[in-house]
Short mmCIF file of C-alpha atoms in Angstrom, two decimals:
data_model
loop_
_atom_site.label_atom_id
_atom_site.label_comp_id
_atom_site.label_asym_id
_atom_site.label_seq_id
_atom_site.Cartn_x
_atom_site.Cartn_y
_atom_site.Cartn_z
CA UNK A 1 69.76 94.25 185.10
CA UNK A 2 73.37 95.40 185.30
CA UNK A 3 74.40 92.56 182.97
CA UNK A 4 71.67 93.49 180.49
CA UNK A 5 72.75 97.12 180.72
CA UNK A 6 76.38 96.24 179.99
CA UNK A 7 75.39 94.07 177.04
CA UNK A 8 73.10 96.70 175.54
CA UNK A 9 75.38 99.69 176.17
CA UNK A 10 77.46 99.29 172.96
CA UNK A 11 74.31 99.11 170.83
CA UNK A 12 72.82 102.14 172.57
CA UNK A 13 76.04 104.12 172.10
CA UNK A 14 76.21 103.12 168.44
CA UNK A 15 72.60 104.18 167.90
CA UNK A 16 73.21 107.54 169.60
CA UNK A 17 76.33 108.13 167.50
CA UNK A 18 74.43 107.23 164.32
CA UNK A 19 71.72 109.73 165.22
CA UNK A 20 74.32 112.43 165.90
CA UNK A 21 75.99 111.64 162.56
CA UNK A 22 72.65 112.08 160.77
CA UNK A 23 72.10 115.46 162.44
CA UNK A 24 75.68 116.40 161.62
CA UNK A 25 75.12 115.54 157.94
CA UNK A 26 72.02 117.75 157.86
CA UNK A 27 74.03 120.60 159.42
CA UNK A 28 76.77 120.19 156.79
CA UNK A 29 74.20 120.35 153.98
CA UNK A 30 72.55 123.39 155.56
CA UNK A 31 75.85 125.29 155.64
CA UNK A 32 77.06 124.03 152.25
CA UNK A 33 75.88 127.11 150.27
CA UNK A 34 78.34 129.27 152.23
CA UNK A 35 81.20 126.90 151.41
CA UNK A 36 80.22 126.72 147.74
CA UNK A 37 79.84 130.49 147.44
CA UNK A 38 83.32 130.93 148.89
CA UNK A 39 84.62 128.34 146.44
CA UNK A 40 88.26 129.17 147.12
CA UNK A 41 87.93 127.27 150.42
CA UNK A 42 86.60 124.22 148.59
CA UNK A 43 89.24 124.49 145.87
CA UNK A 44 91.96 124.35 148.50
CA UNK A 45 90.45 121.15 149.88
CA UNK A 46 90.16 119.68 146.37
CA UNK A 47 93.90 120.26 146.07
CA UNK A 48 94.52 118.65 149.46
CA UNK A 49 92.19 115.66 149.04
CA UNK A 50 92.33 115.17 145.28
CA UNK A 51 95.49 116.49 143.67
CA UNK A 52 97.76 115.21 146.42
CA UNK A 53 96.19 111.73 145.98
CA UNK A 54 96.90 111.59 142.23
CA UNK A 55 100.25 109.83 142.58
CA UNK A 56 99.03 106.92 144.70
CA UNK A 57 95.85 106.58 142.64
CA UNK A 58 97.70 106.61 139.31
CA UNK A 59 100.45 104.19 140.31
CA UNK A 60 98.02 101.82 142.04
CA UNK A 61 95.69 101.85 139.03
CA UNK A 62 98.56 101.06 136.68
CA UNK A 63 99.69 98.08 138.76
CA UNK A 64 96.14 96.79 139.27
CA UNK A 65 95.54 96.92 135.50
CA UNK A 66 98.78 95.02 134.87
CA UNK A 67 97.95 92.29 137.37
CA UNK A 68 94.38 92.06 136.04
CA UNK A 69 95.70 91.60 132.50
CA UNK A 70 98.16 88.90 133.56
CA UNK A 71 95.55 86.96 135.51
CA UNK A 72 92.86 87.48 132.88
CA UNK A 73 95.09 86.34 130.02
CA UNK A 74 96.02 83.16 131.88
CA UNK A 75 92.32 82.32 132.21
CA UNK A 76 91.09 83.46 128.79
CA UNK A 77 93.84 81.69 126.82
CA UNK A 78 92.58 78.33 128.10
CA UNK A 79 89.27 78.93 126.29
CA UNK A 80 90.76 80.50 123.18
CA UNK A 81 89.35 83.93 124.10
CA UNK A 82 92.55 85.85 124.69
CA UNK A 83 91.36 88.56 122.27
CA UNK A 84 88.69 89.50 124.84
CA UNK A 85 91.31 90.63 127.33
CA UNK A 86 90.53 94.31 126.65
CA UNK A 87 86.87 93.74 127.50
CA UNK A 88 87.78 91.98 130.75
CA UNK A 89 90.17 94.71 131.86
CA UNK A 90 87.88 97.61 130.95
CA UNK A 91 84.67 96.24 132.46
CA UNK A 92 86.39 95.10 135.64
CA UNK A 93 87.95 98.52 136.17
CA UNK A 94 85.10 100.77 135.09
CA UNK A 95 82.36 98.84 136.86
CA UNK A 96 84.08 97.67 140.02
CA UNK A 97 87.78 98.07 140.71
CA UNK A 98 88.06 101.73 139.75
CA UNK A 99 85.38 103.06 142.12
CA UNK A 100 85.99 100.56 144.95
CA UNK A 101 89.78 100.41 145.11
CA UNK A 102 90.01 104.11 144.35
CA UNK A 103 87.66 104.86 147.26
CA UNK A 104 89.64 102.61 149.61
CA UNK A 105 92.86 104.41 148.69
CA UNK A 106 91.12 107.77 149.00
CA UNK A 107 89.88 106.88 152.49
CA UNK A 108 93.36 105.76 153.53
CA UNK A 109 95.18 108.82 152.20
CA UNK A 110 92.77 111.77 152.23
CA UNK A 111 90.08 110.60 154.66
CA UNK A 112 92.50 109.89 157.47
CA UNK A 113 94.29 113.21 156.86
CA UNK A 114 91.01 115.16 157.00
CA UNK A 115 90.05 113.46 160.25
CA UNK A 116 93.43 114.15 161.82
CA UNK A 117 93.36 117.79 160.71
CA UNK A 118 89.90 118.52 162.13
CA UNK A 119 90.67 116.50 165.27
CA UNK A 120 93.84 118.49 165.89
CA UNK A 121 91.94 121.74 165.37
CA UNK A 122 89.48 120.58 168.02
CA UNK A 123 92.25 119.44 170.40
CA UNK A 124 94.04 122.81 170.11
CA UNK A 125 90.71 124.65 170.62
CA UNK A 126 90.78 126.31 167.20
CA UNK A 127 87.14 125.32 166.62
CA UNK A 128 86.15 126.83 169.97
CA UNK A 129 88.01 130.01 169.06
CA UNK A 130 86.02 130.24 165.82
CA UNK A 131 82.77 129.95 167.75
CA UNK A 132 83.93 132.71 170.10
CA UNK A 133 84.50 134.94 167.04
CA UNK A 134 80.99 134.11 165.71
CA UNK A 135 82.42 131.94 162.91
CA UNK A 136 80.56 128.70 162.40
CA UNK A 137 83.20 125.91 162.25
CA UNK A 138 80.90 123.64 160.24
CA UNK A 139 80.55 126.27 157.51
CA UNK A 140 84.20 127.36 157.63
CA UNK A 141 86.04 124.08 158.27
CA UNK A 142 83.80 121.05 157.78
CA UNK A 143 81.69 121.84 154.70
CA UNK A 144 84.62 122.79 152.39
CA UNK A 145 86.44 119.58 153.30
CA UNK A 146 83.30 117.53 152.76
CA UNK A 147 82.65 118.95 149.29
CA UNK A 148 86.32 118.80 148.40
CA UNK A 149 86.23 115.05 149.00
CA UNK A 150 82.92 114.57 147.18
CA UNK A 151 84.19 116.39 144.08
CA UNK A 152 87.60 114.70 144.11
CA UNK A 153 86.45 111.10 144.46
CA UNK A 154 84.80 110.60 141.01
CA UNK A 155 87.78 112.23 139.28
CA UNK A 156 90.23 109.99 141.13
CA UNK A 157 88.15 106.88 140.33
CA UNK A 158 88.13 107.82 136.63
CA UNK A 159 91.89 108.29 136.73
CA UNK A 160 92.32 104.91 138.44
CA UNK A 161 90.29 103.20 135.70
CA UNK A 162 92.19 105.01 132.92
CA UNK A 163 95.58 104.09 134.36
CA UNK A 164 94.40 100.51 134.87
CA UNK A 165 93.39 100.25 131.20
CA UNK A 166 96.81 101.60 130.20
CA UNK A 167 98.43 98.99 132.44
CA UNK A 168 96.32 96.27 130.82
CA UNK A 169 97.38 97.51 127.39
CA UNK A 170 101.06 97.46 128.31
CA UNK A 171 100.84 93.88 129.54
CA UNK A 172 98.38 92.51 126.99
CA UNK A 173 99.71 94.15 123.82
CA UNK A 174 103.32 95.10 124.55
CA UNK A 175 104.27 92.14 126.75
CA UNK A 176 102.00 89.25 125.72
CA UNK A 177 101.75 90.18 122.03
CA UNK A 178 98.00 90.59 121.56
CA UNK A 179 96.78 92.56 118.56
CA UNK A 180 96.44 96.24 119.44
CA UNK A 181 93.47 96.85 117.14
CA UNK A 182 91.55 93.90 118.53
CA UNK A 183 92.32 94.99 122.10
CA UNK A 184 90.89 98.50 121.64
CA UNK A 185 88.06 97.73 119.20
CA UNK A 186 86.50 94.99 121.33
CA UNK A 187 86.79 97.20 124.38
CA UNK A 188 85.01 100.08 122.60
CA UNK A 189 82.28 97.78 121.29
CA UNK A 190 81.54 96.16 124.64
CA UNK A 191 81.80 98.98 127.18
CA UNK A 192 78.45 100.75 127.35
CA UNK A 193 78.31 104.40 128.39
CA UNK A 194 75.09 104.10 130.38
CA UNK A 195 75.38 100.71 132.07
CA UNK A 196 79.12 100.71 132.65
CA UNK A 197 80.69 104.17 132.68
CA UNK A 198 77.80 106.18 134.15
CA UNK A 199 77.04 103.55 136.79
CA UNK A 200 80.71 103.51 137.76
CA UNK A 201 80.64 107.29 138.17
CA UNK A 202 77.48 107.06 140.29
CA UNK A 203 79.22 104.51 142.51
CA UNK A 204 82.22 106.78 142.98
CA UNK A 205 79.95 109.71 143.90
CA UNK A 206 78.23 107.64 146.60
CA UNK A 207 81.61 106.46 147.89
CA UNK A 208 82.89 110.04 147.93
CA UNK A 209 79.90 111.21 149.99
CA UNK A 210 80.27 108.33 152.44
CA UNK A 211 84.04 108.63 152.93
CA UNK A 212 83.99 112.43 153.19
CA UNK A 213 81.14 112.39 155.72
CA UNK A 214 82.84 109.76 157.86
CA UNK A 215 86.13 111.66 157.76
CA UNK A 216 84.73 115.04 158.79
CA UNK A 217 82.38 113.52 161.38
CA UNK A 218 85.06 111.45 163.09
CA UNK A 219 87.36 114.47 163.21
CA UNK A 220 84.64 116.74 164.61
CA UNK A 221 83.52 114.11 167.14
CA UNK A 222 87.03 113.07 168.22
CA UNK A 223 87.97 113.50 171.90
CA UNK A 224 90.35 116.50 172.17
CA UNK A 225 93.40 114.41 173.08
CA UNK A 226 96.25 112.81 171.13
CA UNK A 227 94.80 109.37 171.82
CA UNK A 228 91.34 110.53 170.76
CA UNK A 229 92.57 111.92 167.45
CA UNK A 230 94.55 108.74 166.79
CA UNK A 231 91.49 106.57 167.47
CA UNK A 232 89.31 108.76 165.25
CA UNK A 233 91.78 108.44 162.37
CA UNK A 234 91.76 104.65 162.71
CA UNK A 235 87.96 104.56 162.86
CA UNK A 236 87.77 106.64 159.69
CA UNK A 237 89.78 104.14 157.67
CA UNK A 238 88.08 101.04 159.09
CA UNK A 239 84.53 102.41 158.92
CA UNK A 240 85.06 103.81 155.43
CA UNK A 241 86.30 100.44 154.15
CA UNK A 242 83.28 98.62 155.57
CA UNK A 243 80.81 101.21 154.29
CA UNK A 244 82.40 101.22 150.82
CA UNK A 245 82.14 97.44 150.49
CA UNK A 246 78.58 97.39 151.86
CA UNK A 247 77.46 100.18 149.53
CA UNK A 248 79.16 98.41 146.64
CA UNK A 249 77.01 95.33 147.16
CA UNK A 250 73.79 97.36 147.31
CA UNK A 251 74.62 99.58 144.34
CA UNK A 252 75.75 96.65 142.21
CA UNK A 253 72.52 94.77 143.00
CA UNK A 254 70.46 97.75 141.82
CA UNK A 255 72.55 98.83 138.83
CA UNK A 256 73.58 95.66 137.09
CA UNK A 257 70.63 93.39 137.83
CA UNK A 258 69.45 91.82 134.60
CA UNK A 259 72.07 93.55 132.42
#
């Protein structure tokens, strides 16, 4: 019985934590109107999570678009379809790489910072002090950070895709000598607003909700020690990456099936 108990303990703990996370998510939604009414709190978190991530998102998107154009041209030129490089770059970024890679970078930069910030507030008993002053920490601290991440993620994903397309243009047209008109016209004719752009935005919204929830939950649930905050920050990045990739498979299966 002790052996069975030791084997089943991790699964039981994971199930309990999942249930607590679900209750925590409901509490965040219940207190969200307060955070949205006092929008200055959310705007500050949009600055922290979104604006401060612009540099890494923009530079990474530019480099990813360049590499995608180089690799795509090497493949397409073998079949005499090098003029379709714009289509390849745009669809790859708008459908997949923009939301997914952007969310991974967002989790690494903003998600880990949000977890560390809330964890340190818990370790230094700032959250307990708020409760003593009849201030709900979920409404004052957690909800603005959650919505700041949710709002920032689609904007960052769109910026990643735009910078990636610019990078593809620089490599394809300026470096490899493709026709500029053909590059842009085929891209405009093949990228569909509904099936490509809107679905990519929907993906980024789901990723933003998942990453923001994981970040605030891990920070709020972190043990109030330096080691506990460090472990929570690591769990945020790892869990967010796994959830993003898993959600990507499910969303892609639903969105682009039969297109």
